């Protein structure tokens, strides 16, 4: 009997943990934390392990809180879409009150943890939650401009790490912000292209023209080019302490060209398979670009 009870408790905890990971969107949150840590390493004169841990924990809490608030607000719409109907709230595995408790707790933990690093980091973290929850989320069913608004909180993590390391906001974190800002358009429009039919079930307007057409594909190409240009600007020595060597800049530019090739393929074929390849290329680009920046600093 005790064994059966223990096994049931273990199963219950495992399911609860699985729901926690899903409602905080663990993979997205981890990728955001990675961006923050990369920004920290770029800004830090000396790497402090405690600061890295605080940034990782606080960053996860802030991203997780944003995702939970988002799923509370969109619970009825999530129930209409194939990709989201099995989320904890629409599936009935988690109540709204429990989700709200998790969101508030994560918000408090995140703000307090980031404040320990410095007040500016906590401020930018709080701004990201406000923009994502209070402006981006409601706009998703009203206008494709929601992607533009959502790009602001989405671009904060890379620069947040620099601010956490330096307690300063200037040209360097501003450049990191702009890189991730422009990257988000081809990334999310490729995702929106793939999931357009499902998004429409929930009433979401994610593509800039509202259609999977040449206009959307052309805008993806344009924003990809802007992303490539801004990603290599530090090589010209005009971004303060944020530097990039010529070999690193060439490597990053070539990675951008690969992503641009996929964007042109989408313009040519205009199918979901091309959009998926572009989306995967964009994920690889943002990760590898940040790795190159960090390695370039330390070698």
PDB file of C-alpha atoms in Angstrom:
ATOM      1  CA  UNK A   1       0.000   0.000   0.000  1.00  0.00           C
ATOM      2  CA  UNK A   2       2.761   2.452   0.966  1.00  0.00           C
ATOM      3  CA  UNK A   3       4.576   1.657  -2.256  1.00  0.00           C
ATOM      4  CA  UNK A   4       1.437   2.353  -4.269  1.00  0.00           C
ATOM      5  CA  UNK A   5       0.859   5.660  -2.449  1.00  0.00           C
ATOM      6  CA  UNK A   6       4.479   6.663  -2.956  1.00  0.00           C
ATOM      7  CA  UNK A   7       4.312   5.823  -6.649  1.00  0.00           C
ATOM      8  CA  UNK A   8       1.095   7.864  -6.989  1.00  0.00           C
ATOM      9  CA  UNK A   9       2.723  10.850  -5.285  1.00  0.00           C
ATOM     10  CA  UNK A  10       5.767  10.595  -7.528  1.00  0.00           C
ATOM     11  CA  UNK A  11       3.523  10.455 -10.590  1.00  0.00           C
ATOM     12  CA  UNK A  12       1.533  13.446  -9.337  1.00  0.00           C
ATOM     13  CA  UNK A  13       4.691  15.486  -8.779  1.00  0.00           C
ATOM     14  CA  UNK A  14       6.034  14.478 -12.196  1.00  0.00           C
ATOM     15  CA  UNK A  15       2.812  15.610 -13.894  1.00  0.00           C
ATOM     16  CA  UNK A  16       2.778  18.864 -11.932  1.00  0.00           C
ATOM     17  CA  UNK A  17       6.399  19.543 -12.909  1.00  0.00           C
ATOM     18  CA  UNK A  18       5.612  18.757 -16.537  1.00  0.00           C
ATOM     19  CA  UNK A  19       2.749  21.269 -16.432  1.00  0.00           C
ATOM     20  CA  UNK A  20       5.022  23.858 -14.810  1.00  0.00           C
ATOM     21  CA  UNK A  21       7.537  23.420 -17.620  1.00  0.00           C
ATOM     22  CA  UNK A  22       4.797  23.714 -20.215  1.00  0.00           C
ATOM     23  CA  UNK A  23       3.093  26.768 -18.769  1.00  0.00           C
ATOM     24  CA  UNK A  24       6.417  28.592 -18.385  1.00  0.00           C
ATOM     25  CA  UNK A  25       7.502  27.382 -21.867  1.00  0.00           C
ATOM     26  CA  UNK A  26      10.747  25.912 -20.623  1.00  0.00           C
ATOM     27  CA  UNK A  27      12.524  25.690 -23.999  1.00  0.00           C
ATOM     28  CA  UNK A  28      11.746  29.300 -24.844  1.00  0.00           C
ATOM     29  CA  UNK A  29      12.714  30.416 -21.341  1.00  0.00           C
ATOM     30  CA  UNK A  30      16.037  28.567 -21.506  1.00  0.00           C
ATOM     31  CA  UNK A  31      16.855  30.157 -24.879  1.00  0.00           C
ATOM     32  CA  UNK A  32      16.109  33.587 -23.415  1.00  0.00           C
ATOM     33  CA  UNK A  33      18.324  32.872 -20.414  1.00  0.00           C
ATOM     34  CA  UNK A  34      21.077  31.807 -22.814  1.00  0.00           C
ATOM     35  CA  UNK A  35      20.833  35.199 -24.558  1.00  0.00           C
ATOM     36  CA  UNK A  36      21.047  36.985 -21.217  1.00  0.00           C
ATOM     37  CA  UNK A  37      24.103  35.019 -20.154  1.00  0.00           C
ATOM     38  CA  UNK A  38      25.782  35.763 -23.495  1.00  0.00           C
ATOM     39  CA  UNK A  39      25.127  39.475 -22.973  1.00  0.00           C
ATOM     40  CA  UNK A  40      26.554  39.245 -19.460  1.00  0.00           C
ATOM     41  CA  UNK A  41      29.752  37.594 -20.679  1.00  0.00           C
ATOM     42  CA  UNK A  42      30.164  40.309 -23.305  1.00  0.00           C
ATOM     43  CA  UNK A  43      29.773  43.098 -20.758  1.00  0.00           C
ATOM     44  CA  UNK A  44      31.638  41.673 -17.769  1.00  0.00           C
ATOM     45  CA  UNK A  45      35.235  42.654 -17.056  1.00  0.00           C
ATOM     46  CA  UNK A  46      35.402  39.747 -14.626  1.00  0.00           C
ATOM     47  CA  UNK A  47      32.925  36.887 -14.674  1.00  0.00           C
ATOM     48  CA  UNK A  48      31.173  36.360 -11.351  1.00  0.00           C
ATOM     49  CA  UNK A  49      29.574  32.935 -10.960  1.00  0.00           C
ATOM     50  CA  UNK A  50      27.042  34.167  -8.382  1.00  0.00           C
ATOM     51  CA  UNK A  51      25.914  36.910 -10.750  1.00  0.00           C
ATOM     52  CA  UNK A  52      25.516  34.374 -13.563  1.00  0.00           C
ATOM     53  CA  UNK A  53      23.333  32.178 -11.354  1.00  0.00           C
ATOM     54  CA  UNK A  54      21.222  35.139 -10.230  1.00  0.00           C
ATOM     55  CA  UNK A  55      20.797  36.294 -13.826  1.00  0.00           C
ATOM     56  CA  UNK A  56      19.821  32.815 -15.005  1.00  0.00           C
ATOM     57  CA  UNK A  57      17.332  32.290 -12.176  1.00  0.00           C
ATOM     58  CA  UNK A  58      15.860  35.783 -12.337  1.00  0.00           C
ATOM     59  CA  UNK A  59      15.677  35.675 -16.120  1.00  0.00           C
ATOM     60  CA  UNK A  60      13.855  32.346 -16.120  1.00  0.00           C
ATOM     61  CA  UNK A  61      11.372  33.656 -13.549  1.00  0.00           C
ATOM     62  CA  UNK A  62      10.620  36.765 -15.615  1.00  0.00           C
ATOM     63  CA  UNK A  63      10.181  34.877 -18.894  1.00  0.00           C
ATOM     64  CA  UNK A  64       8.193  32.157 -17.175  1.00  0.00           C
ATOM     65  CA  UNK A  65       5.904  34.729 -15.556  1.00  0.00           C
ATOM     66  CA  UNK A  66       5.277  36.410 -18.922  1.00  0.00           C
ATOM     67  CA  UNK A  67       4.353  33.086 -20.475  1.00  0.00           C
ATOM     68  CA  UNK A  68       1.987  32.166 -17.644  1.00  0.00           C
ATOM     69  CA  UNK A  69       0.201  35.544 -17.805  1.00  0.00           C
ATOM     70  CA  UNK A  70      -0.061  35.067 -21.567  1.00  0.00           C
ATOM     71  CA  UNK A  71      -1.681  31.657 -21.198  1.00  0.00           C
ATOM     72  CA  UNK A  72      -4.128  32.944 -18.586  1.00  0.00           C
ATOM     73  CA  UNK A  73      -5.257  35.750 -20.891  1.00  0.00           C
ATOM     74  CA  UNK A  74      -5.457  33.502 -23.959  1.00  0.00           C
ATOM     75  CA  UNK A  75      -6.903  30.408 -22.291  1.00  0.00           C
ATOM     76  CA  UNK A  76     -10.136  30.447 -24.324  1.00  0.00           C
ATOM     77  CA  UNK A  77      -8.306  31.063 -27.591  1.00  0.00           C
ATOM     78  CA  UNK A  78      -5.733  28.380 -26.802  1.00  0.00           C
ATOM     79  CA  UNK A  79      -8.593  25.867 -26.546  1.00  0.00           C
ATOM     80  CA  UNK A  80      -9.445  26.537 -30.204  1.00  0.00           C
ATOM     81  CA  UNK A  81      -6.005  25.757 -31.662  1.00  0.00           C
ATOM     82  CA  UNK A  82      -4.423  22.360 -32.196  1.00  0.00           C
ATOM     83  CA  UNK A  83      -0.980  23.425 -30.993  1.00  0.00           C
ATOM     84  CA  UNK A  84      -2.220  24.908 -27.703  1.00  0.00           C
ATOM     85  CA  UNK A  85      -5.396  23.086 -26.693  1.00  0.00           C
ATOM     86  CA  UNK A  86      -3.432  20.643 -24.525  1.00  0.00           C
ATOM     87  CA  UNK A  87      -1.795  23.375 -22.468  1.00  0.00           C
ATOM     88  CA  UNK A  88      -2.441  23.045 -18.713  1.00  0.00           C
ATOM     89  CA  UNK A  89      -5.232  25.648 -18.440  1.00  0.00           C
ATOM     90  CA  UNK A  90      -7.390  24.897 -21.520  1.00  0.00           C
ATOM     91  CA  UNK A  91      -6.916  21.157 -20.916  1.00  0.00           C
ATOM     92  CA  UNK A  92      -8.253  21.582 -17.372  1.00  0.00           C
ATOM     93  CA  UNK A  93      -5.138  20.315 -15.599  1.00  0.00           C
ATOM     94  CA  UNK A  94      -4.464  23.683 -13.935  1.00  0.00           C
ATOM     95  CA  UNK A  95      -6.905  26.279 -12.628  1.00  0.00           C
ATOM     96  CA  UNK A  96      -6.602  29.948 -13.496  1.00  0.00           C
ATOM     97  CA  UNK A  97      -6.077  30.779  -9.819  1.00  0.00           C
ATOM     98  CA  UNK A  98      -3.171  28.372  -9.532  1.00  0.00           C
ATOM     99  CA  UNK A  99      -1.639  29.711 -12.723  1.00  0.00           C
ATOM    100  CA  UNK A 100      -2.038  33.285 -11.471  1.00  0.00           C
ATOM    101  CA  UNK A 101      -0.332  32.344  -8.198  1.00  0.00           C
ATOM    102  CA  UNK A 102       2.592  30.882 -10.156  1.00  0.00           C
ATOM    103  CA  UNK A 103       2.809  33.988 -12.361  1.00  0.00           C
ATOM    104  CA  UNK A 104       2.803  36.424  -9.433  1.00  0.00           C
ATOM    105  CA  UNK A 105       5.321  34.336  -7.486  1.00  0.00           C
ATOM    106  CA  UNK A 106       7.662  34.147 -10.490  1.00  0.00           C
ATOM    107  CA  UNK A 107       7.311  37.897 -11.046  1.00  0.00           C
ATOM    108  CA  UNK A 108       8.271  38.694  -7.462  1.00  0.00           C
ATOM    109  CA  UNK A 109      11.153  36.213  -7.430  1.00  0.00           C
ATOM    110  CA  UNK A 110      12.401  37.502 -10.762  1.00  0.00           C
ATOM    111  CA  UNK A 111      12.271  41.197  -9.893  1.00  0.00           C
ATOM    112  CA  UNK A 112      13.886  40.671  -6.493  1.00  0.00           C
ATOM    113  CA  UNK A 113      16.644  38.451  -7.904  1.00  0.00           C
ATOM    114  CA  UNK A 114      17.465  40.850 -10.740  1.00  0.00           C
ATOM    115  CA  UNK A 115      17.362  43.793  -8.305  1.00  0.00           C
ATOM    116  CA  UNK A 116      20.093  42.086  -6.295  1.00  0.00           C
ATOM    117  CA  UNK A 117      22.245  42.358  -9.423  1.00  0.00           C
ATOM    118  CA  UNK A 118      21.321  46.023  -9.918  1.00  0.00           C
ATOM    119  CA  UNK A 119      18.153  48.146 -10.178  1.00  0.00           C
ATOM    120  CA  UNK A 120      18.451  48.747 -13.933  1.00  0.00           C
ATOM    121  CA  UNK A 121      18.360  45.021 -14.643  1.00  0.00           C
ATOM    122  CA  UNK A 122      15.229  44.617 -12.526  1.00  0.00           C
ATOM    123  CA  UNK A 123      13.633  47.608 -14.269  1.00  0.00           C
ATOM    124  CA  UNK A 124      14.212  46.220 -17.767  1.00  0.00           C
ATOM    125  CA  UNK A 125      12.968  42.815 -16.639  1.00  0.00           C
ATOM    126  CA  UNK A 126       9.769  44.365 -15.292  1.00  0.00           C
ATOM    127  CA  UNK A 127       9.312  46.389 -18.494  1.00  0.00           C
ATOM    128  CA  UNK A 128       9.578  43.209 -20.563  1.00  0.00           C
ATOM    129  CA  UNK A 129       6.794  41.539 -18.546  1.00  0.00           C
ATOM    130  CA  UNK A 130       4.559  44.617 -18.857  1.00  0.00           C
ATOM    131  CA  UNK A 131       5.059  44.980 -22.619  1.00  0.00           C
ATOM    132  CA  UNK A 132       4.606  41.276 -23.326  1.00  0.00           C
ATOM    133  CA  UNK A 133       1.543  40.821 -21.136  1.00  0.00           C
ATOM    134  CA  UNK A 134      -0.283  44.121 -21.295  1.00  0.00           C
ATOM    135  CA  UNK A 135       0.377  45.287 -24.862  1.00  0.00           C
ATOM    136  CA  UNK A 136       1.684  42.489 -27.097  1.00  0.00           C
ATOM    137  CA  UNK A 137      -0.748  39.787 -25.940  1.00  0.00           C
ATOM    138  CA  UNK A 138      -3.981  41.807 -26.405  1.00  0.00           C
ATOM    139  CA  UNK A 139      -2.795  43.113 -29.792  1.00  0.00           C
ATOM    140  CA  UNK A 140      -2.271  39.641 -31.281  1.00  0.00           C
ATOM    141  CA  UNK A 141      -5.960  39.326 -32.182  1.00  0.00           C
ATOM    142  CA  UNK A 142      -6.263  42.922 -33.405  1.00  0.00           C
ATOM    143  CA  UNK A 143      -3.334  43.768 -35.679  1.00  0.00           C
ATOM    144  CA  UNK A 144      -0.220  42.241 -37.279  1.00  0.00           C
ATOM    145  CA  UNK A 145       1.670  45.119 -35.651  1.00  0.00           C
ATOM    146  CA  UNK A 146       1.606  42.989 -32.514  1.00  0.00           C
ATOM    147  CA  UNK A 147       4.790  41.320 -33.797  1.00  0.00           C
ATOM    148  CA  UNK A 148       6.492  44.735 -33.901  1.00  0.00           C
ATOM    149  CA  UNK A 149       5.378  45.461 -30.328  1.00  0.00           C
ATOM    150  CA  UNK A 150       6.378  41.984 -29.159  1.00  0.00           C
ATOM    151  CA  UNK A 151       9.838  42.446 -30.642  1.00  0.00           C
ATOM    152  CA  UNK A 152      10.628  44.989 -27.911  1.00  0.00           C
ATOM    153  CA  UNK A 153      10.331  42.666 -24.882  1.00  0.00           C
ATOM    154  CA  UNK A 154      11.764  39.880 -27.029  1.00  0.00           C
ATOM    155  CA  UNK A 155      14.903  41.919 -27.705  1.00  0.00           C
ATOM    156  CA  UNK A 156      15.570  42.794 -24.065  1.00  0.00           C
ATOM    157  CA  UNK A 157      17.322  39.571 -22.882  1.00  0.00           C
ATOM    158  CA  UNK A 158      20.559  39.975 -24.896  1.00  0.00           C
ATOM    159  CA  UNK A 159      21.017  43.551 -23.697  1.00  0.00           C
ATOM    160  CA  UNK A 160      19.792  42.660 -20.194  1.00  0.00           C
ATOM    161  CA  UNK A 161      22.887  40.546 -19.623  1.00  0.00           C
ATOM    162  CA  UNK A 162      25.150  43.497 -20.460  1.00  0.00           C
ATOM    163  CA  UNK A 163      23.210  45.752 -18.088  1.00  0.00           C
ATOM    164  CA  UNK A 164      23.422  43.072 -15.382  1.00  0.00           C
ATOM    165  CA  UNK A 165      27.201  42.982 -15.767  1.00  0.00           C
ATOM    166  CA  UNK A 166      27.803  46.738 -15.985  1.00  0.00           C
ATOM    167  CA  UNK A 167      24.808  48.474 -14.345  1.00  0.00           C
ATOM    168  CA  UNK A 168      24.877  50.751 -17.390  1.00  0.00           C
ATOM    169  CA  UNK A 169      22.816  51.279 -20.534  1.00  0.00           C
ATOM    170  CA  UNK A 170      24.529  52.774 -23.557  1.00  0.00           C
ATOM    171  CA  UNK A 171      25.535  52.075 -27.139  1.00  0.00           C
ATOM    172  CA  UNK A 172      26.741  48.544 -26.353  1.00  0.00           C
ATOM    173  CA  UNK A 173      23.519  47.065 -24.912  1.00  0.00           C
ATOM    174  CA  UNK A 174      21.577  49.181 -27.392  1.00  0.00           C
ATOM    175  CA  UNK A 175      23.371  47.385 -30.232  1.00  0.00           C
ATOM    176  CA  UNK A 176      22.687  43.982 -28.686  1.00  0.00           C
ATOM    177  CA  UNK A 177      19.036  45.003 -28.387  1.00  0.00           C
ATOM    178  CA  UNK A 178      18.840  45.985 -32.068  1.00  0.00           C
ATOM    179  CA  UNK A 179      20.395  42.713 -33.253  1.00  0.00           C
ATOM    180  CA  UNK A 180      17.807  40.612 -31.460  1.00  0.00           C
ATOM    181  CA  UNK A 181      15.022  43.084 -32.325  1.00  0.00           C
ATOM    182  CA  UNK A 182      15.447  42.707 -36.093  1.00  0.00           C
ATOM    183  CA  UNK A 183      16.099  38.957 -35.828  1.00  0.00           C
ATOM    184  CA  UNK A 184      12.653  38.376 -34.396  1.00  0.00           C
ATOM    185  CA  UNK A 185      10.752  39.423 -37.525  1.00  0.00           C
ATOM    186  CA  UNK A 186      11.993  36.682 -39.873  1.00  0.00           C
ATOM    187  CA  UNK A 187      11.866  34.202 -37.006  1.00  0.00           C
ATOM    188  CA  UNK A 188       8.282  34.856 -35.908  1.00  0.00           C
ATOM    189  CA  UNK A 189       6.914  35.465 -39.393  1.00  0.00           C
ATOM    190  CA  UNK A 190       8.358  32.128 -40.485  1.00  0.00           C
ATOM    191  CA  UNK A 191       6.659  30.541 -37.474  1.00  0.00           C
ATOM    192  CA  UNK A 192       3.474  32.471 -38.223  1.00  0.00           C
ATOM    193  CA  UNK A 193       3.593  31.240 -41.821  1.00  0.00           C
ATOM    194  CA  UNK A 194       3.856  27.607 -40.694  1.00  0.00           C
ATOM    195  CA  UNK A 195       1.015  27.938 -38.187  1.00  0.00           C
ATOM    196  CA  UNK A 196      -1.153  30.431 -40.062  1.00  0.00           C
ATOM    197  CA  UNK A 197      -4.197  28.155 -40.354  1.00  0.00           C
ATOM    198  CA  UNK A 198      -4.042  27.245 -36.661  1.00  0.00           C
ATOM    199  CA  UNK A 199      -3.477  30.873 -35.596  1.00  0.00           C
ATOM    200  CA  UNK A 200      -6.565  31.918 -37.546  1.00  0.00           C
ATOM    201  CA  UNK A 201      -8.674  29.516 -35.468  1.00  0.00           C
ATOM    202  CA  UNK A 202      -7.762  31.619 -32.446  1.00  0.00           C
ATOM    203  CA  UNK A 203      -8.163  34.906 -34.307  1.00  0.00           C
ATOM    204  CA  UNK A 204      -4.473  35.777 -34.190  1.00  0.00           C
ATOM    205  CA  UNK A 205      -3.095  38.146 -36.820  1.00  0.00           C
ATOM    206  CA  UNK A 206       0.592  37.293 -37.044  1.00  0.00           C
ATOM    207  CA  UNK A 207       1.641  37.831 -40.678  1.00  0.00           C
ATOM    208  CA  UNK A 208       2.360  41.427 -41.790  1.00  0.00           C
ATOM    209  CA  UNK A 209       0.023  41.284 -44.815  1.00  0.00           C
ATOM    210  CA  UNK A 210      -2.377  38.856 -43.171  1.00  0.00           C
ATOM    211  CA  UNK A 211      -1.549  36.283 -45.844  1.00  0.00           C
ATOM    212  CA  UNK A 212       1.096  33.767 -46.814  1.00  0.00           C
ATOM    213  CA  UNK A 213       2.019  35.797 -49.859  1.00  0.00           C
ATOM    214  CA  UNK A 214       4.891  37.546 -51.609  1.00  0.00           C
ATOM    215  CA  UNK A 215       4.435  40.677 -49.512  1.00  0.00           C
ATOM    216  CA  UNK A 216       5.050  38.785 -46.279  1.00  0.00           C
ATOM    217  CA  UNK A 217       8.012  36.908 -47.792  1.00  0.00           C
ATOM    218  CA  UNK A 218       9.521  40.155 -49.080  1.00  0.00           C
ATOM    219  CA  UNK A 219       9.316  41.766 -45.632  1.00  0.00           C
ATOM    220  CA  UNK A 220      11.028  38.704 -44.165  1.00  0.00           C
ATOM    221  CA  UNK A 221      13.882  39.226 -46.633  1.00  0.00           C
ATOM    222  CA  UNK A 222      14.176  42.930 -45.777  1.00  0.00           C
ATOM    223  CA  UNK A 223      14.309  42.377 -42.021  1.00  0.00           C
ATOM    224  CA  UNK A 224      16.824  39.558 -42.457  1.00  0.00           C
ATOM    225  CA  UNK A 225      19.110  41.957 -44.333  1.00  0.00           C
ATOM    226  CA  UNK A 226      18.773  44.567 -41.572  1.00  0.00           C
ATOM    227  CA  UNK A 227      19.607  41.888 -38.998  1.00  0.00           C
ATOM    228  CA  UNK A 228      22.739  40.932 -40.935  1.00  0.00           C
ATOM    229  CA  UNK A 229      23.924  44.538 -41.179  1.00  0.00           C
ATOM    230  CA  UNK A 230      23.414  45.342 -37.506  1.00  0.00           C
ATOM    231  CA  UNK A 231      24.993  42.068 -36.389  1.00  0.00           C
ATOM    232  CA  UNK A 232      28.369  43.091 -37.843  1.00  0.00           C
ATOM    233  CA  UNK A 233      28.314  46.822 -36.983  1.00  0.00           C
ATOM    234  CA  UNK A 234      30.668  46.343 -33.975  1.00  0.00           C
ATOM    235  CA  UNK A 235      33.486  45.406 -36.393  1.00  0.00           C
ATOM    236  CA  UNK A 236      33.691  49.086 -37.411  1.00  0.00           C
ATOM    237  CA  UNK A 237      34.619  50.205 -33.884  1.00  0.00           C
ATOM    238  CA  UNK A 238      31.638  52.507 -33.375  1.00  0.00           C
ATOM    239  CA  UNK A 239      29.872  50.606 -30.598  1.00  0.00           C
ATOM    240  CA  UNK A 240      31.938  51.519 -27.541  1.00  0.00           C
ATOM    241  CA  UNK A 241      33.303  48.532 -25.633  1.00  0.00           C
ATOM    242  CA  UNK A 242      31.394  46.078 -27.800  1.00  0.00           C
ATOM    243  CA  UNK A 243      33.943  44.840 -30.328  1.00  0.00           C
ATOM    244  CA  UNK A 244      33.985  42.257 -33.098  1.00  0.00           C
ATOM    245  CA  UNK A 245      37.033  41.059 -34.996  1.00  0.00           C
ATOM    246  CA  UNK A 246      37.087  40.875 -38.794  1.00  0.00           C
ATOM    247  CA  UNK A 247      37.131  37.017 -38.895  1.00  0.00           C
ATOM    248  CA  UNK A 248      34.191  36.890 -36.457  1.00  0.00           C
ATOM    249  CA  UNK A 249      32.272  39.479 -38.458  1.00  0.00           C
ATOM    250  CA  UNK A 250      32.834  37.515 -41.672  1.00  0.00           C
ATOM    251  CA  UNK A 251      31.639  34.307 -39.999  1.00  0.00           C
ATOM    252  CA  UNK A 252      28.502  35.999 -38.641  1.00  0.00           C
ATOM    253  CA  UNK A 253      27.802  37.594 -42.023  1.00  0.00           C
ATOM    254  CA  UNK A 254      28.103  34.206 -43.736  1.00  0.00           C
ATOM    255  CA  UNK A 255      25.683  32.687 -41.218  1.00  0.00           C
ATOM    256  CA  UNK A 256      23.317  35.534 -42.012  1.00  0.00           C
ATOM    257  CA  UNK A 257      23.662  34.793 -45.723  1.00  0.00           C
ATOM    258  CA  UNK A 258      22.533  31.215 -45.073  1.00  0.00           C
ATOM    259  CA  UNK A 259      19.452  32.526 -43.297  1.00  0.00           C
ATOM    260  CA  UNK A 260      18.867  35.005 -46.131  1.00  0.00           C
ATOM    261  CA  UNK A 261      19.042  32.147 -48.635  1.00  0.00           C
ATOM    262  CA  UNK A 262      16.240  30.381 -46.773  1.00  0.00           C
ATOM    263  CA  UNK A 263      14.251  33.641 -46.804  1.00  0.00           C
ATOM    264  CA  UNK A 264      14.622  33.845 -50.603  1.00  0.00           C
ATOM    265  CA  UNK A 265      13.586  30.193 -50.864  1.00  0.00           C
ATOM    266  CA  UNK A 266      10.420  31.044 -48.963  1.00  0.00           C
ATOM    267  CA  UNK A 267       9.758  33.928 -51.358  1.00  0.00           C
ATOM    268  CA  UNK A 268      10.234  31.562 -54.274  1.00  0.00           C
ATOM    269  CA  UNK A 269       8.240  28.552 -53.054  1.00  0.00           C
ATOM    270  CA  UNK A 270       5.859  30.100 -50.469  1.00  0.00           C
ATOM    271  CA  UNK A 271       5.194  26.817 -48.705  1.00  0.00           C
ATOM    272  CA  UNK A 272       5.252  25.617 -45.102  1.00  0.00           C
ATOM    273  CA  UNK A 273       8.333  23.463 -45.631  1.00  0.00           C
ATOM    274  CA  UNK A 274      10.377  26.519 -46.667  1.00  0.00           C
ATOM    275  CA  UNK A 275       9.012  28.488 -43.713  1.00  0.00           C
ATOM    276  CA  UNK A 276      10.032  25.697 -41.354  1.00  0.00           C
ATOM    277  CA  UNK A 277      13.561  25.626 -42.732  1.00  0.00           C
ATOM    278  CA  UNK A 278      13.824  29.379 -42.308  1.00  0.00           C
ATOM    279  CA  UNK A 279      12.534  29.168 -38.739  1.00  0.00           C
ATOM    280  CA  UNK A 280      15.086  26.501 -37.840  1.00  0.00           C
ATOM    281  CA  UNK A 281      17.843  28.511 -39.551  1.00  0.00           C
ATOM    282  CA  UNK A 282      16.877  31.564 -37.504  1.00  0.00           C
ATOM    283  CA  UNK A 283      17.129  29.612 -34.245  1.00  0.00           C
ATOM    284  CA  UNK A 284      20.567  28.363 -35.254  1.00  0.00           C
ATOM    285  CA  UNK A 285      21.632  31.860 -36.280  1.00  0.00           C
ATOM    286  CA  UNK A 286      20.761  33.650 -33.039  1.00  0.00           C
ATOM    287  CA  UNK A 287      22.443  30.961 -30.939  1.00  0.00           C
ATOM    288  CA  UNK A 288      25.605  30.650 -33.021  1.00  0.00           C
ATOM    289  CA  UNK A 289      25.895  34.421 -33.457  1.00  0.00           C
ATOM    290  CA  UNK A 290      25.909  34.907 -29.685  1.00  0.00           C
ATOM    291  CA  UNK A 291      28.437  32.103 -29.257  1.00  0.00           C
ATOM    292  CA  UNK A 292      30.730  33.721 -31.844  1.00  0.00           C
ATOM    293  CA  UNK A 293      30.465  37.097 -30.110  1.00  0.00           C
ATOM    294  CA  UNK A 294      31.418  35.595 -26.751  1.00  0.00           C
ATOM    295  CA  UNK A 295      34.267  33.438 -28.096  1.00  0.00           C
ATOM    296  CA  UNK A 296      35.598  36.400 -30.093  1.00  0.00           C
ATOM    297  CA  UNK A 297      35.798  38.469 -26.924  1.00  0.00           C
ATOM    298  CA  UNK A 298      37.827  35.925 -25.000  1.00  0.00           C
ATOM    299  CA  UNK A 299      40.319  34.813 -27.668  1.00  0.00           C
TER     300      UNK A 299
END
